[in-house]
């Protein structure tokens, strides 16, 4: 029974029995609760007896018209909305309120950060209280927090609910007459299942071309249309109301595309990488590709200290990984890479390796006029001179190796590989040092060995 005058009504009982509390105030606000009071041991509310009664308190706090709760955060949602109701419904259906963030995000079809925002609002409104706070446990596993569903004291004061008991163990025993209508509306809301509404944007602002609407024009179908003027038709305007963007330009490669491009260039141009996999090479040379290296710079860095024979490269990807270890840090600047490539191209080891390849690949060549002239000069020197004959003419016609071109040097070497007598003639005409500079040590030693054994060299022996 209510008191006749409001002055006799108590706002809140001072004893455990709150039967005298019958005041109803629909404008009661739900002030944010500090983090220290969001625990079960420090909350001022009471534990909800079931999920339905807890959802009535959630709908009361989330009423958009009453604006009973406003978040204190400067980022994220400021008020409760349909997402808050959906998350609260999932928490109300749990026997033990221990929801995982990923589970709620999957159920509500939102991000995990959004779930954390709305759980924080439910705690600030006094609707959830920590029983135990989760976090990182052993072996890197995340443990979910255990909540207790709480009905805040502001809800009991607003609807005039009378309770008995102490602390969180209070139980409702009655409600004021003025609060019955509101609690009935909240109970109907709590019984309905709320789903998040997804915004749907129409394809176009005008009417759709359907049978119901008749056409694509927003005008009345029976209205008369004015045809365009002849000047407008004959103007020949080339502009389109919705011009298309030009997409004819080349696509820009991303980081992965640049790595595969460098790997393809290496496999195509480097002989000892032709049997390698593009995926492996792109991963091995990823640091060089990210730094903007060219395939020539990668080859120079790999062959900087010693050349690589394609026949000896049994595992090209492993060999490249060994040679490129740390080179992207050593040659970080483009200027240092250019100097490294120049030094590699001019190195004596690389030059000797290229010459050896040229010597092995050299086949029968046509004797040019330069070689014939050198042969005539050598035979003239070897012939015995007449008594009293001056040898100045032969000395003047002696071969000068400094003036020979690279093609002429290769011709001399190819001819010497087929005729050991030609090597002995050059030794007599030029001397041992210059002859070895011209023909290499290998050809000179082979010719001397054949001459020492008195065995004629076959035409295809070399």
Tab-separated table of C-alpha atoms in Angstrom:
chain	number	residue	atom	x	y	z
A	1	UNK	CA	0.000	0.000	0.000
A	2	UNK	CA	1.385	3.413	-0.970
A	3	UNK	CA	1.633	6.387	1.360
A	4	UNK	CA	-0.767	9.229	0.683
A	5	UNK	CA	1.863	11.925	0.570
A	6	UNK	CA	5.169	11.669	-1.247
A	7	UNK	CA	6.972	13.099	1.760
A	8	UNK	CA	6.305	9.902	3.659
A	9	UNK	CA	7.832	7.716	0.969
A	10	UNK	CA	11.454	6.676	1.363
A	11	UNK	CA	13.753	6.801	-1.642
A	12	UNK	CA	15.675	3.754	-0.415
A	13	UNK	CA	15.415	1.595	2.660
A	14	UNK	CA	18.192	1.759	5.214
A	15	UNK	CA	17.585	-1.853	6.285
A	16	UNK	CA	17.886	-5.076	4.375
A	17	UNK	CA	14.111	-5.120	3.860
A	18	UNK	CA	13.177	-2.513	1.255
A	19	UNK	CA	9.406	-3.107	1.215
A	20	UNK	CA	8.776	0.566	1.936
A	21	UNK	CA	10.513	1.644	-1.314
A	22	UNK	CA	7.612	2.248	-3.693
A	23	UNK	CA	8.670	5.433	-5.448
A	24	UNK	CA	8.482	5.444	-9.251
A	25	UNK	CA	10.663	7.724	-11.382
A	26	UNK	CA	10.799	7.047	-15.096
A	27	UNK	CA	13.346	9.787	-15.636
A	28	UNK	CA	16.035	8.168	-13.489
A	29	UNK	CA	19.394	8.160	-15.230
A	30	UNK	CA	21.934	5.319	-15.304
A	31	UNK	CA	25.243	6.999	-14.407
A	32	UNK	CA	28.485	5.382	-15.640
A	33	UNK	CA	30.171	3.173	-13.080
A	34	UNK	CA	33.875	3.503	-12.377
A	35	UNK	CA	36.132	0.524	-13.262
A	36	UNK	CA	36.797	-0.166	-9.588
A	37	UNK	CA	33.051	-0.741	-9.003
A	38	UNK	CA	32.625	-3.107	-11.967
A	39	UNK	CA	33.391	-6.200	-9.898
A	40	UNK	CA	30.942	-8.512	-8.155
A	41	UNK	CA	32.345	-7.597	-4.754
A	42	UNK	CA	32.018	-3.837	-5.282
A	43	UNK	CA	28.842	-3.454	-7.371
A	44	UNK	CA	25.758	-1.781	-5.886
A	45	UNK	CA	23.254	-3.810	-7.933
A	46	UNK	CA	21.788	-7.262	-7.440
A	47	UNK	CA	22.287	-10.516	-9.308
A	48	UNK	CA	19.586	-11.201	-11.903
A	49	UNK	CA	17.555	-14.303	-11.149
A	50	UNK	CA	17.218	-15.278	-14.828
A	51	UNK	CA	18.128	-14.044	-18.307
A	52	UNK	CA	14.667	-12.621	-19.088
A	53	UNK	CA	14.583	-10.310	-16.056
A	54	UNK	CA	18.126	-9.195	-16.873
A	55	UNK	CA	17.116	-8.334	-20.439
A	56	UNK	CA	14.332	-6.083	-19.090
A	57	UNK	CA	17.010	-4.040	-17.330
A	58	UNK	CA	19.138	-4.003	-20.494
A	59	UNK	CA	16.243	-2.679	-22.588
A	60	UNK	CA	15.508	-0.077	-19.899
A	61	UNK	CA	19.127	1.204	-19.967
A	62	UNK	CA	19.383	1.054	-23.774
A	63	UNK	CA	16.174	2.999	-24.478
A	64	UNK	CA	17.208	5.542	-27.165
A	65	UNK	CA	14.423	7.986	-26.276
A	66	UNK	CA	15.125	8.149	-22.556
A	67	UNK	CA	18.921	8.439	-23.027
A	68	UNK	CA	19.578	6.964	-19.603
A	69	UNK	CA	23.197	5.992	-20.339
A	70	UNK	CA	26.014	7.803	-22.135
A	71	UNK	CA	29.545	6.406	-22.374
A	72	UNK	CA	32.469	8.341	-20.936
A	73	UNK	CA	34.885	7.239	-23.664
A	74	UNK	CA	36.048	9.651	-26.346
A	75	UNK	CA	36.162	6.928	-29.020
A	76	UNK	CA	33.846	4.179	-30.128
A	77	UNK	CA	30.043	4.162	-29.699
A	78	UNK	CA	28.712	6.597	-27.096
A	79	UNK	CA	25.283	5.050	-26.514
A	80	UNK	CA	23.782	1.572	-26.618
A	81	UNK	CA	22.190	0.370	-29.834
A	82	UNK	CA	20.942	-2.790	-31.507
A	83	UNK	CA	24.411	-4.357	-31.376
A	84	UNK	CA	24.414	-3.979	-27.595
A	85	UNK	CA	21.047	-5.753	-27.387
A	86	UNK	CA	22.250	-8.609	-29.616
A	87	UNK	CA	25.390	-9.121	-27.501
A	88	UNK	CA	23.305	-8.972	-24.315
A	89	UNK	CA	20.933	-11.617	-25.722
A	90	UNK	CA	23.842	-13.976	-26.284
A	91	UNK	CA	25.076	-13.380	-22.727
A	92	UNK	CA	21.562	-13.961	-21.343
A	93	UNK	CA	21.310	-17.372	-23.040
A	94	UNK	CA	24.500	-18.678	-21.427
A	95	UNK	CA	24.235	-20.822	-18.325
A	96	UNK	CA	27.575	-19.507	-17.086
A	97	UNK	CA	28.178	-16.006	-18.394
A	98	UNK	CA	31.637	-16.638	-19.783
A	99	UNK	CA	31.457	-15.442	-23.396
A	100	UNK	CA	34.512	-15.332	-25.620
A	101	UNK	CA	35.170	-12.221	-27.691
A	102	UNK	CA	35.494	-14.252	-30.904
A	103	UNK	CA	32.262	-16.124	-30.119
A	104	UNK	CA	30.275	-12.908	-29.618
A	105	UNK	CA	31.812	-11.337	-32.743
A	106	UNK	CA	30.737	-14.364	-34.795
A	107	UNK	CA	27.224	-14.325	-33.339
A	108	UNK	CA	26.701	-10.567	-33.679
A	109	UNK	CA	28.480	-10.464	-37.079
A	110	UNK	CA	30.783	-7.623	-36.091
A	111	UNK	CA	34.427	-7.098	-35.237
A	112	UNK	CA	36.038	-8.145	-31.969
A	113	UNK	CA	36.828	-4.530	-31.173
A	114	UNK	CA	33.121	-3.674	-31.445
A	115	UNK	CA	32.287	-6.483	-29.008
A	116	UNK	CA	34.809	-5.083	-26.521
A	117	UNK	CA	33.237	-1.627	-26.823
A	118	UNK	CA	29.714	-2.901	-26.069
A	119	UNK	CA	30.828	-5.167	-23.218
A	120	UNK	CA	32.511	-2.124	-21.716
A	121	UNK	CA	29.235	-0.157	-21.981
A	122	UNK	CA	27.317	-2.971	-20.272
A	123	UNK	CA	29.838	-2.880	-17.426
A	124	UNK	CA	29.679	0.922	-17.159
A	125	UNK	CA	25.866	0.790	-17.020
A	126	UNK	CA	26.072	-1.667	-14.110
A	127	UNK	CA	24.544	-4.536	-16.084
A	128	UNK	CA	27.645	-6.762	-16.020
A	129	UNK	CA	30.165	-7.289	-13.239
A	130	UNK	CA	33.434	-9.169	-13.273
A	131	UNK	CA	33.493	-12.418	-11.353
A	132	UNK	CA	36.984	-13.160	-12.663
A	133	UNK	CA	38.856	-11.229	-15.328
A	134	UNK	CA	40.395	-13.236	-18.155
A	135	UNK	CA	43.720	-12.749	-19.857
A	136	UNK	CA	46.805	-14.540	-21.110
A	137	UNK	CA	47.514	-17.802	-19.301
A	138	UNK	CA	50.155	-20.486	-19.693
A	139	UNK	CA	51.241	-21.619	-23.179
A	140	UNK	CA	49.988	-18.397	-24.775
A	141	UNK	CA	46.258	-19.199	-24.427
A	142	UNK	CA	43.644	-16.492	-23.819
A	143	UNK	CA	41.118	-17.159	-21.074
A	144	UNK	CA	37.673	-15.533	-21.282
A	145	UNK	CA	36.340	-13.370	-18.455
A	146	UNK	CA	33.531	-14.655	-16.223
A	147	UNK	CA	30.703	-12.140	-15.758
A	148	UNK	CA	27.701	-11.954	-13.489
A	149	UNK	CA	24.475	-10.512	-14.864
A	150	UNK	CA	23.545	-7.566	-12.633
A	151	UNK	CA	20.367	-5.489	-12.332
A	152	UNK	CA	21.502	-1.987	-11.333
A	153	UNK	CA	20.066	-0.140	-8.355
A	154	UNK	CA	18.929	2.701	-10.645
A	155	UNK	CA	16.530	0.274	-12.352
A	156	UNK	CA	14.920	-0.692	-9.039
A	157	UNK	CA	14.607	2.948	-8.039
A	158	UNK	CA	13.059	3.976	-11.377
A	159	UNK	CA	10.361	1.266	-11.360
A	160	UNK	CA	9.788	1.202	-7.603
A	161	UNK	CA	10.849	-2.407	-7.131
A	162	UNK	CA	10.971	-3.539	-3.516
A	163	UNK	CA	13.707	-5.998	-2.548
A	164	UNK	CA	14.801	-7.979	0.459
A	165	UNK	CA	18.255	-9.225	1.349
A	166	UNK	CA	21.698	-7.711	1.485
A	167	UNK	CA	24.164	-6.765	-1.266
A	168	UNK	CA	24.095	-8.677	-4.515
A	169	UNK	CA	21.830	-11.357	-2.980
A	170	UNK	CA	18.784	-9.058	-2.920
A	171	UNK	CA	15.567	-10.456	-4.349
A	172	UNK	CA	12.533	-8.525	-5.656
A	173	UNK	CA	9.311	-8.914	-3.675
A	174	UNK	CA	7.062	-6.233	-5.192
A	175	UNK	CA	6.762	-3.254	-7.501
A	176	UNK	CA	5.018	0.090	-7.360
A	177	UNK	CA	1.746	0.489	-9.209
A	178	UNK	CA	3.175	3.203	-11.471
A	179	UNK	CA	5.985	0.901	-12.606
A	180	UNK	CA	3.812	-2.009	-13.692
A	181	UNK	CA	3.023	-0.579	-17.111
A	182	UNK	CA	6.674	0.125	-17.840
A	183	UNK	CA	7.834	-3.300	-16.638
A	184	UNK	CA	5.223	-4.874	-18.918
A	185	UNK	CA	6.562	-3.042	-21.953
A	186	UNK	CA	10.128	-3.989	-21.047
A	187	UNK	CA	9.090	-7.637	-20.611
A	188	UNK	CA	7.604	-7.668	-24.128
A	189	UNK	CA	10.834	-6.226	-25.525
A	190	UNK	CA	12.898	-8.793	-23.642
A	191	UNK	CA	10.790	-11.637	-25.063
A	192	UNK	CA	11.466	-10.585	-28.642
A	193	UNK	CA	14.739	-11.498	-30.304
A	194	UNK	CA	16.532	-8.491	-31.743
A	195	UNK	CA	18.692	-8.771	-34.853
A	196	UNK	CA	21.113	-6.280	-36.255
A	197	UNK	CA	19.701	-4.341	-39.186
A	198	UNK	CA	22.058	-4.149	-42.120
A	199	UNK	CA	21.777	-1.006	-44.259
A	200	UNK	CA	20.866	-1.715	-47.846
A	201	UNK	CA	21.834	0.852	-50.447
A	202	UNK	CA	19.702	0.890	-53.610
A	203	UNK	CA	21.308	0.309	-56.973
A	204	UNK	CA	20.187	3.686	-58.286
A	205	UNK	CA	18.272	6.663	-56.958
A	206	UNK	CA	15.484	6.420	-59.547
A	207	UNK	CA	12.809	3.826	-60.050
A	208	UNK	CA	13.698	0.306	-61.086
A	209	UNK	CA	12.740	-1.243	-64.385
A	210	UNK	CA	10.171	-3.733	-63.071
A	211	UNK	CA	6.682	-4.802	-64.031
A	212	UNK	CA	5.208	-3.083	-60.999
A	213	UNK	CA	6.836	0.301	-61.654
A	214	UNK	CA	6.568	0.203	-65.438
A	215	UNK	CA	9.926	1.660	-66.478
A	216	UNK	CA	13.153	3.347	-65.511
A	217	UNK	CA	11.913	6.925	-65.771
A	218	UNK	CA	10.677	8.557	-62.543
A	219	UNK	CA	8.071	10.546	-64.534
A	220	UNK	CA	4.444	9.496	-64.833
A	221	UNK	CA	4.149	7.005	-67.739
A	222	UNK	CA	1.080	8.716	-69.226
A	223	UNK	CA	2.628	12.200	-69.178
A	224	UNK	CA	3.681	13.743	-72.440
A	225	UNK	CA	7.391	13.981	-73.142
A	226	UNK	CA	8.989	16.875	-74.977
A	227	UNK	CA	11.415	15.723	-77.691
A	228	UNK	CA	14.878	17.289	-77.713
A	229	UNK	CA	15.572	20.176	-80.022
A	230	UNK	CA	17.264	19.689	-83.364
A	231	UNK	CA	20.194	21.839	-82.254
A	232	UNK	CA	20.779	19.539	-79.327
A	233	UNK	CA	20.727	16.491	-81.580
A	234	UNK	CA	23.026	18.005	-84.199
A	235	UNK	CA	25.573	19.368	-81.733
A	236	UNK	CA	27.444	16.098	-81.604
A	237	UNK	CA	28.644	16.556	-78.031
A	238	UNK	CA	31.315	14.001	-77.215
A	239	UNK	CA	31.096	14.322	-73.451
A	240	UNK	CA	29.353	11.499	-71.615
A	241	UNK	CA	27.353	12.113	-68.421
A	242	UNK	CA	29.268	9.315	-66.663
A	243	UNK	CA	32.757	9.248	-68.197
A	244	UNK	CA	34.784	6.135	-67.639
A	245	UNK	CA	38.184	6.251	-66.044
A	246	UNK	CA	41.146	5.367	-68.214
A	247	UNK	CA	42.608	2.056	-67.084
A	248	UNK	CA	44.871	1.398	-70.047
A	249	UNK	CA	48.089	2.107	-68.162
A	250	UNK	CA	50.352	-0.674	-66.908
A	251	UNK	CA	49.562	-2.141	-63.549
A	252	UNK	CA	51.986	-1.322	-60.773
A	253	UNK	CA	53.634	-4.345	-59.237
A	254	UNK	CA	53.341	-4.866	-55.519
A	255	UNK	CA	56.094	-6.278	-53.351
A	256	UNK	CA	55.331	-9.925	-54.141
A	257	UNK	CA	55.100	-9.199	-57.858
A	258	UNK	CA	58.462	-7.434	-57.809
A	259	UNK	CA	60.049	-10.462	-56.110
A	260	UNK	CA	58.712	-12.859	-58.725
A	261	UNK	CA	59.789	-10.498	-61.502
A	262	UNK	CA	63.365	-10.454	-60.191
A	263	UNK	CA	63.335	-14.256	-59.813
A	264	UNK	CA	62.154	-14.709	-63.402
A	265	UNK	CA	64.883	-12.384	-64.697
A	266	UNK	CA	67.545	-14.281	-62.738
A	267	UNK	CA	66.390	-17.678	-64.025
A	268	UNK	CA	66.300	-16.375	-67.593
A	269	UNK	CA	69.681	-14.586	-67.672
A	270	UNK	CA	71.958	-16.367	-65.174
A	271	UNK	CA	73.185	-19.722	-66.586
A	272	UNK	CA	73.572	-21.601	-63.305
A	273	UNK	CA	70.035	-20.645	-62.134
A	274	UNK	CA	68.120	-21.983	-65.144
A	275	UNK	CA	67.033	-25.150	-63.324
A	276	UNK	CA	65.832	-23.325	-60.189
A	277	UNK	CA	62.251	-22.695	-59.073
A	278	UNK	CA	60.868	-19.169	-59.388
A	279	UNK	CA	59.103	-19.384	-56.029
A	280	UNK	CA	62.311	-20.399	-54.226
A	281	UNK	CA	64.410	-17.738	-55.937
A	282	UNK	CA	61.815	-15.052	-55.183
A	283	UNK	CA	61.943	-15.968	-51.485
A	284	UNK	CA	65.759	-16.131	-51.357
A	285	UNK	CA	66.225	-12.792	-53.135
A	286	UNK	CA	63.303	-11.081	-51.385
A	287	UNK	CA	65.507	-8.583	-49.521
A	288	UNK	CA	67.271	-7.584	-52.729
A	289	UNK	CA	63.956	-7.233	-54.580
A	290	UNK	CA	62.501	-5.050	-51.829
A	291	UNK	CA	65.601	-2.820	-51.983
A	292	UNK	CA	65.289	-2.358	-55.771
A	293	UNK	CA	68.169	-4.552	-56.977
A	294	UNK	CA	68.477	-5.609	-60.609
A	295	UNK	CA	69.242	-9.146	-61.729
A	296	UNK	CA	72.720	-8.038	-62.825
A	297	UNK	CA	73.478	-6.730	-59.340
A	298	UNK	CA	72.267	-9.981	-57.763
A	299	UNK	CA	74.475	-12.029	-60.105
A	300	UNK	CA	77.465	-9.795	-59.387
A	301	UNK	CA	76.935	-10.148	-55.628
A	302	UNK	CA	76.680	-13.938	-55.924
A	303	UNK	CA	79.782	-14.272	-58.150
A	304	UNK	CA	81.819	-11.522	-56.519
A	305	UNK	CA	84.466	-13.714	-54.872
A	306	UNK	CA	84.525	-16.688	-57.239
A	307	UNK	CA	82.728	-17.570	-60.499
A	308	UNK	CA	80.158	-20.352	-60.579
A	309	UNK	CA	80.233	-23.113	-63.170
A	310	UNK	CA	76.713	-24.183	-64.241
A	311	UNK	CA	77.804	-27.834	-64.260
A	312	UNK	CA	78.893	-27.627	-60.600
A	313	UNK	CA	75.733	-25.876	-59.332
A	314	UNK	CA	73.875	-28.985	-58.144
A	315	UNK	CA	71.406	-27.002	-56.021
A	316	UNK	CA	71.198	-23.486	-57.465
A	317	UNK	CA	68.736	-22.104	-54.905
A	318	UNK	CA	70.856	-23.201	-51.941
A	319	UNK	CA	74.006	-21.835	-53.565
A	320	UNK	CA	72.311	-18.496	-54.199
A	321	UNK	CA	71.068	-18.319	-50.611
A	322	UNK	CA	74.611	-18.937	-49.344
A	323	UNK	CA	76.141	-16.307	-51.621
A	324	UNK	CA	73.467	-13.621	-50.926
A	325	UNK	CA	73.512	-13.880	-47.144
A	326	UNK	CA	73.756	-10.329	-45.795
A	327	UNK	CA	74.568	-8.614	-49.123
A	328	UNK	CA	71.463	-6.407	-48.951
A	329	UNK	CA	72.908	-4.848	-45.798
A	330	UNK	CA	76.458	-4.654	-47.142
A	331	UNK	CA	75.447	-2.936	-50.398
A	332	UNK	CA	72.469	-0.901	-49.219
A	333	UNK	CA	73.289	2.221	-51.266
A	334	UNK	CA	72.796	2.185	-55.074
A	335	UNK	CA	76.261	3.743	-55.578
A	336	UNK	CA	77.955	0.893	-53.716
A	337	UNK	CA	76.068	-1.633	-55.856
A	338	UNK	CA	77.246	0.050	-59.055
A	339	UNK	CA	80.859	-0.096	-57.857
A	340	UNK	CA	80.402	-3.749	-56.935
A	341	UNK	CA	79.074	-4.603	-60.415
A	342	UNK	CA	81.927	-2.726	-62.083
A	343	UNK	CA	84.540	-4.490	-59.969
A	344	UNK	CA	82.948	-7.863	-60.702
A	345	UNK	CA	82.952	-7.294	-64.447
A	346	UNK	CA	86.616	-6.204	-64.425
A	347	UNK	CA	87.889	-8.851	-62.022
A	348	UNK	CA	90.747	-11.057	-63.221
A	349	UNK	CA	89.057	-14.174	-61.909
A	350	UNK	CA	85.924	-13.515	-63.935
A	351	UNK	CA	87.987	-12.621	-66.992
A	352	UNK	CA	90.022	-15.832	-66.702
A	353	UNK	CA	86.807	-17.842	-66.364
A	354	UNK	CA	85.339	-16.215	-69.474
A	355	UNK	CA	88.522	-16.870	-71.415
A	356	UNK	CA	88.501	-20.513	-70.380
A	357	UNK	CA	84.917	-20.790	-71.617
A	358	UNK	CA	85.872	-19.179	-74.909
A	359	UNK	CA	88.833	-21.554	-75.301
A	360	UNK	CA	86.693	-24.617	-74.629
A	361	UNK	CA	83.951	-23.451	-76.958
A	362	UNK	CA	86.328	-22.476	-79.783
A	363	UNK	CA	86.108	-24.799	-82.792
A	364	UNK	CA	87.764	-24.870	-86.192
A	365	UNK	CA	88.144	-21.315	-87.454
A	366	UNK	CA	89.077	-19.900	-90.795
A	367	UNK	CA	92.626	-18.635	-90.966
A	368	UNK	CA	92.462	-14.946	-91.767
A	369	UNK	CA	95.049	-12.760	-93.450
A	370	UNK	CA	96.413	-11.669	-90.038
A	371	UNK	CA	97.219	-15.252	-89.040
A	372	UNK	CA	98.792	-15.973	-92.414
A	373	UNK	CA	100.959	-12.887	-92.101
A	374	UNK	CA	102.059	-13.994	-88.633
A	375	UNK	CA	102.912	-17.460	-89.987
A	376	UNK	CA	104.969	-15.997	-92.812
A	377	UNK	CA	106.858	-13.828	-90.348
A	378	UNK	CA	107.606	-16.787	-88.094
A	379	UNK	CA	108.809	-18.986	-90.995
A	380	UNK	CA	111.035	-16.173	-92.228
A	381	UNK	CA	112.650	-15.961	-88.821
A	382	UNK	CA	113.122	-19.702	-88.589
A	383	UNK	CA	114.743	-20.087	-92.025
A	384	UNK	CA	118.567	-20.000	-91.969
A	385	UNK	CA	119.789	-16.656	-93.186
A	386	UNK	CA	122.443	-16.354	-95.898
A	387	UNK	CA	125.992	-15.497	-94.973
A	388	UNK	CA	126.361	-11.839	-94.438
A	389	UNK	CA	122.605	-11.252	-94.771
A	390	UNK	CA	121.177	-8.639	-92.459
A	391	UNK	CA	118.199	-9.701	-90.292
A	392	UNK	CA	116.840	-6.216	-89.909
A	393	UNK	CA	113.994	-6.850	-92.321
A	394	UNK	CA	112.720	-9.818	-90.267
A	395	UNK	CA	113.077	-7.949	-87.027
A	396	UNK	CA	111.094	-5.090	-88.462
A	397	UNK	CA	108.303	-7.492	-89.506
A	398	UNK	CA	108.146	-9.221	-86.073
A	399	UNK	CA	104.704	-9.743	-84.483
A	400	UNK	CA	103.641	-7.134	-81.880
A	401	UNK	CA	101.089	-8.668	-79.422
A	402	UNK	CA	100.175	-5.292	-77.953
A	403	UNK	CA	98.525	-4.187	-81.190
A	404	UNK	CA	96.389	-7.303	-81.643
A	405	UNK	CA	92.627	-7.146	-81.156
A	406	UNK	CA	90.640	-9.673	-79.166
A	407	UNK	CA	89.404	-11.437	-82.305
A	408	UNK	CA	92.968	-11.778	-83.600
A	409	UNK	CA	94.139	-13.200	-80.252
A	410	UNK	CA	91.369	-15.820	-80.378
A	411	UNK	CA	92.368	-16.752	-83.932
A	412	UNK	CA	96.011	-17.262	-82.891
A	413	UNK	CA	94.930	-19.477	-80.001
A	414	UNK	CA	92.601	-21.533	-82.163
A	415	UNK	CA	95.335	-22.052	-84.770
A	416	UNK	CA	97.879	-22.955	-82.054
A	417	UNK	CA	95.483	-25.569	-80.654
A	418	UNK	CA	95.585	-27.392	-84.024
A	419	UNK	CA	99.312	-27.042	-84.849
A	420	UNK	CA	102.014	-27.504	-82.172
A	421	UNK	CA	104.662	-26.388	-84.714
A	422	UNK	CA	102.955	-23.013	-84.797
A	423	UNK	CA	103.448	-22.739	-80.995
A	424	UNK	CA	107.145	-23.561	-81.292
A	425	UNK	CA	107.498	-20.906	-83.989
A	426	UNK	CA	105.884	-18.274	-81.765
A	427	UNK	CA	108.180	-19.285	-78.904
A	428	UNK	CA	111.193	-18.743	-81.127
A	429	UNK	CA	109.882	-15.447	-82.541
A	430	UNK	CA	108.357	-13.829	-79.446
A	431	UNK	CA	110.035	-15.521	-76.565
A	432	UNK	CA	108.553	-17.618	-73.788
A	433	UNK	CA	106.908	-14.774	-71.853
A	434	UNK	CA	105.142	-13.058	-74.764
A	435	UNK	CA	104.148	-16.371	-76.345
A	436	UNK	CA	102.510	-17.506	-73.121
A	437	UNK	CA	100.734	-14.142	-72.817
A	438	UNK	CA	99.341	-14.590	-76.289
A	439	UNK	CA	98.490	-18.319	-76.243
A	440	UNK	CA	97.973	-19.013	-72.482
A	441	UNK	CA	100.040	-21.499	-70.467
A	442	UNK	CA	97.770	-24.417	-71.268
A	443	UNK	CA	98.256	-24.285	-75.041
A	444	UNK	CA	102.011	-23.750	-74.758
A	445	UNK	CA	102.456	-26.660	-72.318
A	446	UNK	CA	100.323	-28.979	-74.443
A	447	UNK	CA	102.279	-28.155	-77.603
A	448	UNK	CA	105.665	-28.642	-75.890
A	449	UNK	CA	104.546	-32.002	-74.507
A	450	UNK	CA	103.495	-33.219	-77.964
A	451	UNK	CA	106.731	-32.034	-79.518
A	452	UNK	CA	108.743	-33.720	-76.771
A	453	UNK	CA	107.035	-37.054	-77.355
A	454	UNK	CA	107.477	-36.742	-81.162
A	455	UNK	CA	103.820	-37.563	-81.603
A	456	UNK	CA	101.914	-35.742	-84.350
A	457	UNK	CA	98.771	-34.110	-83.068
A	458	UNK	CA	95.552	-35.268	-84.814
A	459	UNK	CA	93.314	-32.688	-86.429
A	460	UNK	CA	90.593	-32.979	-83.766
A	461	UNK	CA	92.759	-33.676	-80.744
A	462	UNK	CA	92.114	-30.289	-79.253
